[in-house]
C-alpha cells in the first residue's frame, strides 16, 4: 500500500476536497474512532502496536483493584453495605480489569458489593474485553452513560487518546496546524491563519497544544462526582510540569511512524498536560491529588511486598515477575514517564497514597 492511501486516507481526502482543511483534533478523532475505519473501531493494531503497564505485570491491576476497594470503603458510612461501581475507561484488552477484579474478590473473600462498568466505544475491543471478563461486566459508550452511584474510576492510557489542536506563532501572529491536501492530492500538514491567540497562552509561547477533549471529560466527572461520591485515578504519560507543545505521535508495530502516512492503521497519541487537567478539575470544584510519578505511586501502594508474595507463590516465574515490576517503577523509564493524578468529589479527603495514613 502506498503512503497516504488507506481507506480512511481516501475518505479524509474526499472530505477535505469538499470542505477544506481539518484541525488536528478532527484528524485524530477520525483516525481513532471513525465509524468504519478508526484504529480503535476496527481493532487494527490489537496486540501489536502498544504494550501497557497492566500487560507488563499483573501487579499493576492488582494494586489498583486493592486501592479501589479501600477507596470505596472510605466512601461508605459505617452502617452502610454500599453497592459501588468500579468503572474503567478505555480498558483496551481488559487485562487491568481482570487483575483488579481478581484482587478485589480475593481480598473480600469472594463477595464484594461491586458492579463493573467498562466505558469502551470500540465494538472490536468490547469483544476482546467481553471474552476475557465474562458476563459480569456492563459496557457503556461514554462515561455519562454509566448509571449514577458511588464510583471508583480507573483509566490507564485513556487521556492520551483525547484529541488535541496545535497552534504556532510566527512574525505574522498565531496560526493553527491543520491537515489539508498537497498539490498532488496527498494529505499534508499546513498552517491556516492568522487566528486569534489561543486561550491562556503566555506572552513568550510560540507553540501550543490544546487538549480539546479534556473540558468535556472534566465536566462529566464534575456532574457525576457531585451527584454521588467518587474518585478517578488517571495514569498516563506526560510531563510532570509544563505543557506539551508538539507531542502528537503515531505508532505502528511498536515503531513511531509519521502521523499522516497510514491513517486508521496506526495509534495516535499526545502527551497529557497534567497541569491543565488539574486546573480544569479545580475550577470544576473537584479535589485534586498529584500528579505523582508512577514509580512513586506504585512504591507507596506496596509493589515490593506484592511482588515478593507473588514470587513466593510462583517461584518458577520469579525472574519475569521481578523484571515486570522493575519496569513499571524504573525511574529512567515508565516509573517517571508515567504520572498518576486522582480527581475526587468535592470535599473528600486526600486518598492513599497521598494521605499519610
Ligand atoms: N487501558 C488499557 C488500554 C489503553 S488503549 C491498558 O492499559 O492496557 C486506549 C483505550 O482507550 C482503548 O480501549 C480505546 O478504545 C479507549 N478509548 C479511546 N478513546 C476513548 C474515548 N474517547 N472514550 C472512551 N474510551 C476511549
Tab-separated table of C-alpha atoms and ligand atoms in Angstrom:
chain	number	residue	atom	x	y	z
A	1	UNK	CA	0.000	0.000	0.000
A	2	UNK	CA	1.413	3.385	-0.877
A	3	UNK	CA	1.761	6.078	1.681
A	4	UNK	CA	-1.364	8.031	2.449
A	5	UNK	CA	-3.591	5.565	0.657
A	6	UNK	CA	-5.535	3.754	3.353
A	7	UNK	CA	-9.346	3.612	3.100
A	8	UNK	CA	-9.521	6.263	5.822
A	9	UNK	CA	-6.995	8.470	3.973
A	10	UNK	CA	-9.201	8.316	0.872
A	11	UNK	CA	-12.273	9.196	2.939
A	12	UNK	CA	-10.499	12.146	4.584
A	13	UNK	CA	-9.192	13.404	1.225
A	14	UNK	CA	-12.737	13.444	-0.160
A	15	UNK	CA	-13.917	15.335	2.908
A	16	UNK	CA	-11.064	17.874	2.709
A	17	UNK	CA	-11.586	18.370	-1.044
A	18	UNK	CA	-15.233	19.217	-0.340
A	19	UNK	CA	-14.968	21.204	2.898
A	20	UNK	CA	-11.359	22.372	3.274
A	21	UNK	CA	-8.578	21.528	5.771
A	22	UNK	CA	-9.412	19.911	9.116
A	23	UNK	CA	-7.915	20.573	12.545
A	24	UNK	CA	-5.574	18.009	14.106
A	25	UNK	CA	-8.333	17.232	16.615
A	26	UNK	CA	-10.738	16.282	13.831
A	27	UNK	CA	-7.995	14.260	12.129
A	28	UNK	CA	-7.098	12.472	15.371
A	29	UNK	CA	-10.730	11.666	16.179
A	30	UNK	CA	-11.234	10.237	12.681
A	31	UNK	CA	-8.032	8.164	12.893
A	32	UNK	CA	-9.001	6.643	16.246
A	33	UNK	CA	-12.804	6.472	16.093
A	34	UNK	CA	-14.088	6.774	12.501
A	35	UNK	CA	-17.189	4.571	12.411
A	36	UNK	CA	-15.812	2.445	9.555
A	37	UNK	CA	-12.034	2.719	9.599
A	38	UNK	CA	-10.952	4.121	13.010
A	39	UNK	CA	-7.922	2.469	14.610
A	40	UNK	CA	-9.814	1.515	17.767
A	41	UNK	CA	-13.091	0.917	15.914
A	42	UNK	CA	-11.566	-1.860	13.837
A	43	UNK	CA	-9.035	-3.014	16.436
A	44	UNK	CA	-6.394	-2.709	13.688
A	45	UNK	CA	-3.303	-2.860	15.890
A	46	UNK	CA	-4.624	-5.028	18.651
A	47	UNK	CA	-1.815	-6.824	20.484
A	48	UNK	CA	0.831	-5.348	18.188
A	49	UNK	CA	1.290	-1.625	18.369
A	50	UNK	CA	1.499	-0.961	22.092
A	51	UNK	CA	2.187	-2.708	25.395
A	52	UNK	CA	0.749	-1.127	28.502
A	53	UNK	CA	1.568	-1.368	32.221
A	54	UNK	CA	-1.129	-3.956	33.053
A	55	UNK	CA	0.213	-6.108	30.226
A	56	UNK	CA	3.731	-5.901	31.618
A	57	UNK	CA	2.833	-7.035	35.128
A	58	UNK	CA	-0.331	-8.338	36.781
A	59	UNK	CA	0.715	-6.429	39.922
A	60	UNK	CA	-0.323	-3.158	38.264
A	61	UNK	CA	-4.017	-4.094	38.005
A	62	UNK	CA	-3.973	-5.878	41.362
A	63	UNK	CA	-2.654	-2.834	43.224
A	64	UNK	CA	-5.200	-0.585	41.507
A	65	UNK	CA	-8.010	-3.015	42.379
A	66	UNK	CA	-6.985	-3.064	46.031
A	67	UNK	CA	-6.666	0.710	46.017
A	68	UNK	CA	-10.169	0.984	44.521
A	69	UNK	CA	-11.763	-1.227	47.164
A	70	UNK	CA	-10.101	0.689	50.009
A	71	UNK	CA	-11.329	3.931	48.491
A	72	UNK	CA	-14.851	2.560	48.036
A	73	UNK	CA	-14.899	1.594	51.702
A	74	UNK	CA	-13.927	5.132	52.669
A	75	UNK	CA	-16.960	6.463	50.750
A	76	UNK	CA	-19.269	4.374	52.930
A	77	UNK	CA	-20.966	5.398	56.109
A	78	UNK	CA	-20.154	2.838	58.841
A	79	UNK	CA	-23.646	1.310	58.906
A	80	UNK	CA	-23.980	1.048	55.138
A	81	UNK	CA	-23.436	-2.004	52.951
A	82	UNK	CA	-22.956	0.150	49.912
A	83	UNK	CA	-23.070	-1.059	46.338
A	84	UNK	CA	-20.432	0.743	44.332
A	85	UNK	CA	-19.417	0.835	40.703
A	86	UNK	CA	-15.905	0.051	39.570
A	87	UNK	CA	-15.589	1.811	36.234
A	88	UNK	CA	-12.743	1.601	33.774
A	89	UNK	CA	-12.436	3.996	30.861
A	90	UNK	CA	-10.637	2.616	27.808
A	91	UNK	CA	-9.983	-0.936	29.052
A	92	UNK	CA	-8.002	-1.991	25.939
A	93	UNK	CA	-7.624	-5.753	26.091
A	94	UNK	CA	-9.258	-5.946	29.556
A	95	UNK	CA	-6.138	-7.073	31.422
A	96	UNK	CA	-6.170	-4.353	34.080
A	97	UNK	CA	-9.791	-5.075	34.981
A	98	UNK	CA	-9.214	-8.821	35.106
A	99	UNK	CA	-6.345	-8.401	37.585
A	100	UNK	CA	-8.174	-5.730	39.590
A	101	UNK	CA	-11.338	-7.806	39.966
A	102	UNK	CA	-9.421	-10.918	40.973
A	103	UNK	CA	-7.536	-8.987	43.674
A	104	UNK	CA	-10.733	-7.327	44.935
A	105	UNK	CA	-12.655	-10.584	45.192
A	106	UNK	CA	-9.737	-12.371	46.870
A	107	UNK	CA	-9.396	-9.565	49.412
A	108	UNK	CA	-13.146	-9.565	50.072
A	109	UNK	CA	-13.389	-13.349	50.420
A	110	UNK	CA	-15.163	-13.661	47.079
A	111	UNK	CA	-18.070	-11.343	47.798
A	112	UNK	CA	-17.908	-7.628	47.259
A	113	UNK	CA	-20.790	-5.338	46.573
A	114	UNK	CA	-19.320	-4.098	43.325
A	115	UNK	CA	-20.688	-3.736	39.810
A	116	UNK	CA	-18.220	-3.394	36.950
A	117	UNK	CA	-18.711	-0.854	34.171
A	118	UNK	CA	-16.479	-0.584	31.109
A	119	UNK	CA	-16.512	2.587	29.054
A	120	UNK	CA	-15.431	1.466	25.604
A	121	UNK	CA	-16.548	2.949	22.283
A	122	UNK	CA	-14.858	0.298	20.124
A	123	UNK	CA	-17.023	-2.712	19.203
A	124	UNK	CA	-13.938	-4.808	18.420
A	125	UNK	CA	-12.284	-4.071	21.751
A	126	UNK	CA	-15.569	-4.801	23.539
A	127	UNK	CA	-15.466	-8.302	22.066
A	128	UNK	CA	-11.945	-8.849	23.397
A	129	UNK	CA	-12.870	-7.450	26.820
A	130	UNK	CA	-16.041	-9.492	26.983
A	131	UNK	CA	-14.168	-12.718	26.133
A	132	UNK	CA	-11.687	-12.031	28.937
A	133	UNK	CA	-14.076	-10.771	31.596
A	134	UNK	CA	-17.285	-12.754	31.051
A	135	UNK	CA	-20.825	-11.550	31.667
A	136	UNK	CA	-20.079	-9.772	34.919
A	137	UNK	CA	-19.284	-6.501	33.180
A	138	UNK	CA	-21.530	-3.936	31.545
A	139	UNK	CA	-20.473	-1.813	28.593
A	140	UNK	CA	-21.094	1.876	28.020
A	141	UNK	CA	-20.256	4.102	25.099
A	142	UNK	CA	-19.398	7.093	27.293
A	143	UNK	CA	-18.794	7.830	30.964
A	144	UNK	CA	-22.006	9.858	31.206
A	145	UNK	CA	-23.987	6.706	30.312
A	146	UNK	CA	-22.789	4.789	33.405
A	147	UNK	CA	-25.646	4.697	35.980
A	148	UNK	CA	-25.416	7.062	38.951
A	149	UNK	CA	-23.918	5.899	42.214
A	150	UNK	CA	-20.696	5.863	44.214
A	151	UNK	CA	-17.919	5.130	41.741
A	152	UNK	CA	-14.231	4.460	41.616
A	153	UNK	CA	-12.902	5.132	38.132
A	154	UNK	CA	-9.666	3.716	36.737
A	155	UNK	CA	-8.122	4.791	33.435
A	156	UNK	CA	-4.691	3.862	32.139
A	157	UNK	CA	-3.593	5.391	28.831
A	158	UNK	CA	-7.005	6.889	28.077
A	159	UNK	CA	-6.241	10.610	28.360
A	160	UNK	CA	-3.543	10.421	25.682
A	161	UNK	CA	-6.245	9.410	23.156
A	162	UNK	CA	-8.143	12.677	23.670
A	163	UNK	CA	-7.835	14.912	20.601
A	164	UNK	CA	-5.532	17.939	20.555
A	165	UNK	CA	-5.244	21.066	18.427
A	166	UNK	CA	-1.937	22.774	17.741
A	167	UNK	CA	-1.109	26.431	17.231
A	168	UNK	CA	2.168	28.088	16.260
A	169	UNK	CA	3.205	31.713	16.186
A	170	UNK	CA	5.423	33.430	13.614
A	171	UNK	CA	6.053	37.073	12.819
A	172	UNK	CA	2.508	37.360	11.402
A	173	UNK	CA	0.757	36.062	14.513
A	174	UNK	CA	-0.830	32.771	15.560
A	175	UNK	CA	-1.727	30.010	13.092
A	176	UNK	CA	-3.454	26.673	13.549
A	177	UNK	CA	-1.834	23.475	12.277
A	178	UNK	CA	-4.292	21.627	10.039
A	179	UNK	CA	-4.438	18.664	7.675
A	180	UNK	CA	-5.060	19.630	4.057
A	181	UNK	CA	-4.039	18.423	0.599
A	182	UNK	CA	-0.770	18.857	-1.304
A	183	UNK	CA	-0.908	19.954	-4.983
A	184	UNK	CA	-0.659	16.234	-5.843
A	185	UNK	CA	-3.675	15.497	-3.668
A	186	UNK	CA	-1.866	13.792	-0.759
A	187	UNK	CA	-2.658	14.511	2.897
A	188	UNK	CA	-0.353	17.222	4.134
A	189	UNK	CA	0.059	19.348	7.254
A	190	UNK	CA	-0.116	23.087	6.892
A	191	UNK	CA	-0.988	26.252	8.751
A	192	UNK	CA	-4.087	28.407	8.500
A	193	UNK	CA	-4.453	31.880	9.924
A	194	UNK	CA	-3.718	34.224	11.352
A	195	UNK	CA	-6.124	33.121	14.086
A	196	UNK	CA	-6.823	34.693	17.493
A	197	UNK	CA	-4.215	33.807	20.150
A	198	UNK	CA	-5.227	30.503	21.752
A	199	UNK	CA	-6.763	30.898	25.209
A	200	UNK	CA	-4.393	31.088	28.160
A	201	UNK	CA	-1.194	31.439	26.103
A	202	UNK	CA	1.735	33.034	27.854
A	203	UNK	CA	3.232	36.057	26.040
A	204	UNK	CA	6.510	34.239	25.281
A	205	UNK	CA	4.961	30.999	23.941
A	206	UNK	CA	5.435	30.251	20.260
A	207	UNK	CA	3.673	26.931	20.059
A	208	UNK	CA	0.736	25.481	21.958
A	209	UNK	CA	-1.024	22.133	22.056
A	210	UNK	CA	-4.598	22.296	23.295
A	211	UNK	CA	-6.239	19.153	24.670
A	212	UNK	CA	-9.711	19.984	23.433
A	213	UNK	CA	-11.332	16.755	24.651
A	214	UNK	CA	-10.386	17.390	28.270
A	215	UNK	CA	-13.041	20.005	29.064
A	216	UNK	CA	-15.914	17.661	28.287
A	217	UNK	CA	-14.295	14.868	30.284
A	218	UNK	CA	-13.890	17.070	33.379
A	219	UNK	CA	-17.464	18.314	33.040
A	220	UNK	CA	-18.730	14.713	33.049
A	221	UNK	CA	-16.682	13.968	36.186
A	222	UNK	CA	-17.980	17.134	37.867
A	223	UNK	CA	-21.616	16.187	37.314
A	224	UNK	CA	-21.045	12.589	38.369
A	225	UNK	CA	-18.978	13.353	41.487
A	226	UNK	CA	-21.466	15.965	42.639
A	227	UNK	CA	-24.376	13.536	42.408
A	228	UNK	CA	-22.599	10.742	44.317
A	229	UNK	CA	-19.173	10.378	45.924
A	230	UNK	CA	-16.399	9.094	43.741
A	231	UNK	CA	-12.765	9.156	42.761
A	232	UNK	CA	-10.961	8.768	39.454
A	233	UNK	CA	-7.348	7.701	39.193
A	234	UNK	CA	-5.874	8.536	35.795
A	235	UNK	CA	-2.494	7.257	34.675
A	236	UNK	CA	-0.751	8.426	31.548
A	237	UNK	CA	2.426	9.806	30.072
A	238	UNK	CA	3.133	13.478	30.016
A	239	UNK	CA	5.471	15.967	31.646
A	240	UNK	CA	5.004	16.391	35.406
A	241	UNK	CA	5.439	20.151	34.940
A	242	UNK	CA	4.966	22.388	31.886
A	243	UNK	CA	2.739	21.797	28.894
A	244	UNK	CA	3.400	19.709	25.810
A	245	UNK	CA	3.660	21.854	22.684
A	246	UNK	CA	4.049	19.414	19.825
A	247	UNK	CA	3.594	15.860	21.065
A	248	UNK	CA	1.216	14.244	18.569
A	249	UNK	CA	2.780	10.914	17.600
A	250	UNK	CA	1.792	7.810	15.664
A	251	UNK	CA	2.847	4.211	16.316
A	252	UNK	CA	2.596	1.053	14.279
A	253	UNK	CA	4.101	-2.315	15.195
A	254	UNK	CA	5.760	-0.703	18.201
A	255	UNK	CA	7.588	1.792	15.954
A	256	UNK	CA	6.999	5.504	15.583
A	257	UNK	CA	5.671	6.492	12.155
A	258	UNK	CA	4.573	9.731	10.534
A	259	UNK	CA	1.022	10.594	11.691
A	260	UNK	CA	-0.243	11.235	8.146
A	261	UNK	CA	1.098	8.189	6.361
A	262	UNK	CA	-1.265	5.426	7.500
A	263	UNK	CA	-4.495	6.936	8.878
A	264	UNK	CA	-6.612	4.312	10.628
A	265	UNK	CA	-3.791	1.767	10.767
A	266	UNK	CA	-1.645	3.358	13.449
A	267	UNK	CA	-2.221	4.507	17.015
A	268	UNK	CA	-2.226	8.276	17.514
A	269	UNK	CA	-1.401	9.752	20.887
A	270	UNK	CA	-0.464	13.036	22.526
A	271	UNK	CA	1.260	13.692	25.857
A	272	UNK	CA	-1.117	14.583	28.650
A	273	UNK	CA	-0.998	18.117	30.024
A	274	UNK	CA	-1.454	17.254	33.697
A	275	UNK	CA	-1.128	20.880	34.813
A	276	UNK	CA	-4.020	21.861	32.554
A	277	UNK	CA	-6.064	18.854	33.701
A	278	UNK	CA	-5.508	19.779	37.368
A	279	UNK	CA	-6.507	23.407	36.701
A	280	UNK	CA	-9.704	22.409	34.898
A	281	UNK	CA	-10.586	19.962	37.669
A	282	UNK	CA	-10.010	22.554	40.424
A	283	UNK	CA	-12.095	25.104	38.537
A	284	UNK	CA	-14.862	22.470	38.400
A	285	UNK	CA	-14.674	22.136	42.196
A	286	UNK	CA	-13.124	18.663	42.224
A	287	UNK	CA	-10.479	17.660	44.752
A	288	UNK	CA	-7.140	17.092	43.004
A	289	UNK	CA	-4.195	14.972	44.144
A	290	UNK	CA	-0.988	14.679	42.138
A	291	UNK	CA	0.354	14.254	39.586
A	292	UNK	CA	2.771	11.780	41.174
A	293	UNK	CA	5.272	9.666	39.244
A	294	UNK	CA	4.005	6.127	38.604
A	295	UNK	CA	7.099	4.611	40.290
A	296	UNK	CA	6.474	6.518	43.489
A	297	UNK	CA	2.736	5.792	43.401
A	298	UNK	CA	3.201	2.035	42.992
A	299	UNK	CA	6.022	2.059	45.570
A	300	UNK	CA	3.761	3.672	48.133
A	301	UNK	CA	0.947	1.237	47.328
A	302	UNK	CA	3.297	-1.634	48.200
A	303	UNK	CA	4.552	-3.023	44.885
A	304	UNK	CA	7.609	-4.528	46.584
A	305	UNK	CA	5.598	-6.584	49.080
A	306	UNK	CA	3.107	-7.694	46.451
A	307	UNK	CA	5.961	-8.754	44.165
A	308	UNK	CA	7.621	-10.781	46.917
A	309	UNK	CA	4.446	-12.692	47.718
A	310	UNK	CA	3.764	-13.329	44.028
A	311	UNK	CA	7.310	-14.700	43.631
A	312	UNK	CA	6.893	-16.859	46.751
A	313	UNK	CA	3.715	-18.345	45.262
A	314	UNK	CA	5.246	-18.776	41.765
A	315	UNK	CA	8.988	-19.426	42.179
A	316	UNK	CA	9.391	-20.686	38.606
A	317	UNK	CA	8.282	-17.261	37.302
A	318	UNK	CA	10.452	-15.279	39.734
A	319	UNK	CA	12.587	-13.575	37.108
A	320	UNK	CA	9.675	-12.474	34.909
A	321	UNK	CA	7.779	-11.149	37.900
A	322	UNK	CA	10.812	-9.205	39.097
A	323	UNK	CA	11.604	-7.745	35.660
A	324	UNK	CA	7.973	-6.736	35.077
A	325	UNK	CA	7.686	-4.956	38.414
A	326	UNK	CA	11.035	-3.228	37.908
A	327	UNK	CA	9.947	-1.963	34.510
A	328	UNK	CA	6.827	-0.313	35.958
A	329	UNK	CA	8.797	1.683	38.537
A	330	UNK	CA	12.014	2.311	36.563
A	331	UNK	CA	12.971	5.963	37.191
A	332	UNK	CA	14.625	6.061	33.747
A	333	UNK	CA	11.521	4.674	32.059
A	334	UNK	CA	7.859	4.125	32.850
A	335	UNK	CA	8.239	4.889	36.566
A	336	UNK	CA	8.935	8.533	35.741
A	337	UNK	CA	7.443	8.980	32.251
A	338	UNK	CA	4.004	7.997	33.543
A	339	UNK	CA	2.184	10.196	36.033
A	340	UNK	CA	-0.801	9.465	38.262
A	341	UNK	CA	-3.459	12.011	39.145
A	342	UNK	CA	-6.505	11.491	41.335
A	343	UNK	CA	-9.676	13.575	40.954
A	344	UNK	CA	-12.404	13.229	43.576
A	345	UNK	CA	-15.758	14.552	44.660
A	346	UNK	CA	-15.535	17.972	46.303
A	347	UNK	CA	-14.580	17.795	49.975
A	348	UNK	CA	-13.337	14.200	50.011
A	349	UNK	CA	-10.079	13.992	51.973
A	350	UNK	CA	-6.886	13.001	50.119
A	351	UNK	CA	-6.763	9.287	49.325
A	352	UNK	CA	-3.842	6.947	49.816
A	353	UNK	CA	-1.035	7.206	48.873
A	354	UNK	CA	-1.277	10.989	49.131
A	355	UNK	CA	-2.661	10.897	52.666
A	356	UNK	CA	-0.215	9.979	55.419
A	357	UNK	CA	-2.380	7.262	56.978
B	1	LIG	N1	-6.243	0.921	29.403
B	1	LIG	C1	-5.731	-0.123	28.539
B	1	LIG	C2	-5.653	0.245	27.069
B	1	LIG	C3	-5.244	1.593	26.624
B	1	LIG	S1	-5.518	1.814	24.874
B	1	LIG	C4	-4.431	-0.646	29.074
B	1	LIG	O1	-3.878	-0.045	29.958
B	1	LIG	O2	-3.962	-1.688	28.598
B	1	LIG	C5	-6.754	3.065	24.857
B	1	LIG	C6	-8.137	2.613	25.219
B	1	LIG	O3	-8.966	3.769	25.313
B	1	LIG	C7	-8.823	1.717	24.201
B	1	LIG	O4	-9.615	0.794	24.887
B	1	LIG	C8	-9.662	2.716	23.406
B	1	LIG	O5	-10.720	2.127	22.695
B	1	LIG	C9	-10.125	3.620	24.508
B	1	LIG	N2	-10.578	4.946	24.116
B	1	LIG	C10	-10.013	5.785	23.221
B	1	LIG	N3	-10.708	6.937	23.160
B	1	LIG	C11	-11.724	6.819	24.045
B	1	LIG	C12	-12.810	7.676	24.429
B	1	LIG	N4	-12.954	8.886	23.901
B	1	LIG	N5	-13.676	7.229	25.369
B	1	LIG	C13	-13.505	6.010	25.944
B	1	LIG	N6	-12.504	5.156	25.611
B	1	LIG	C14	-11.644	5.553	24.672
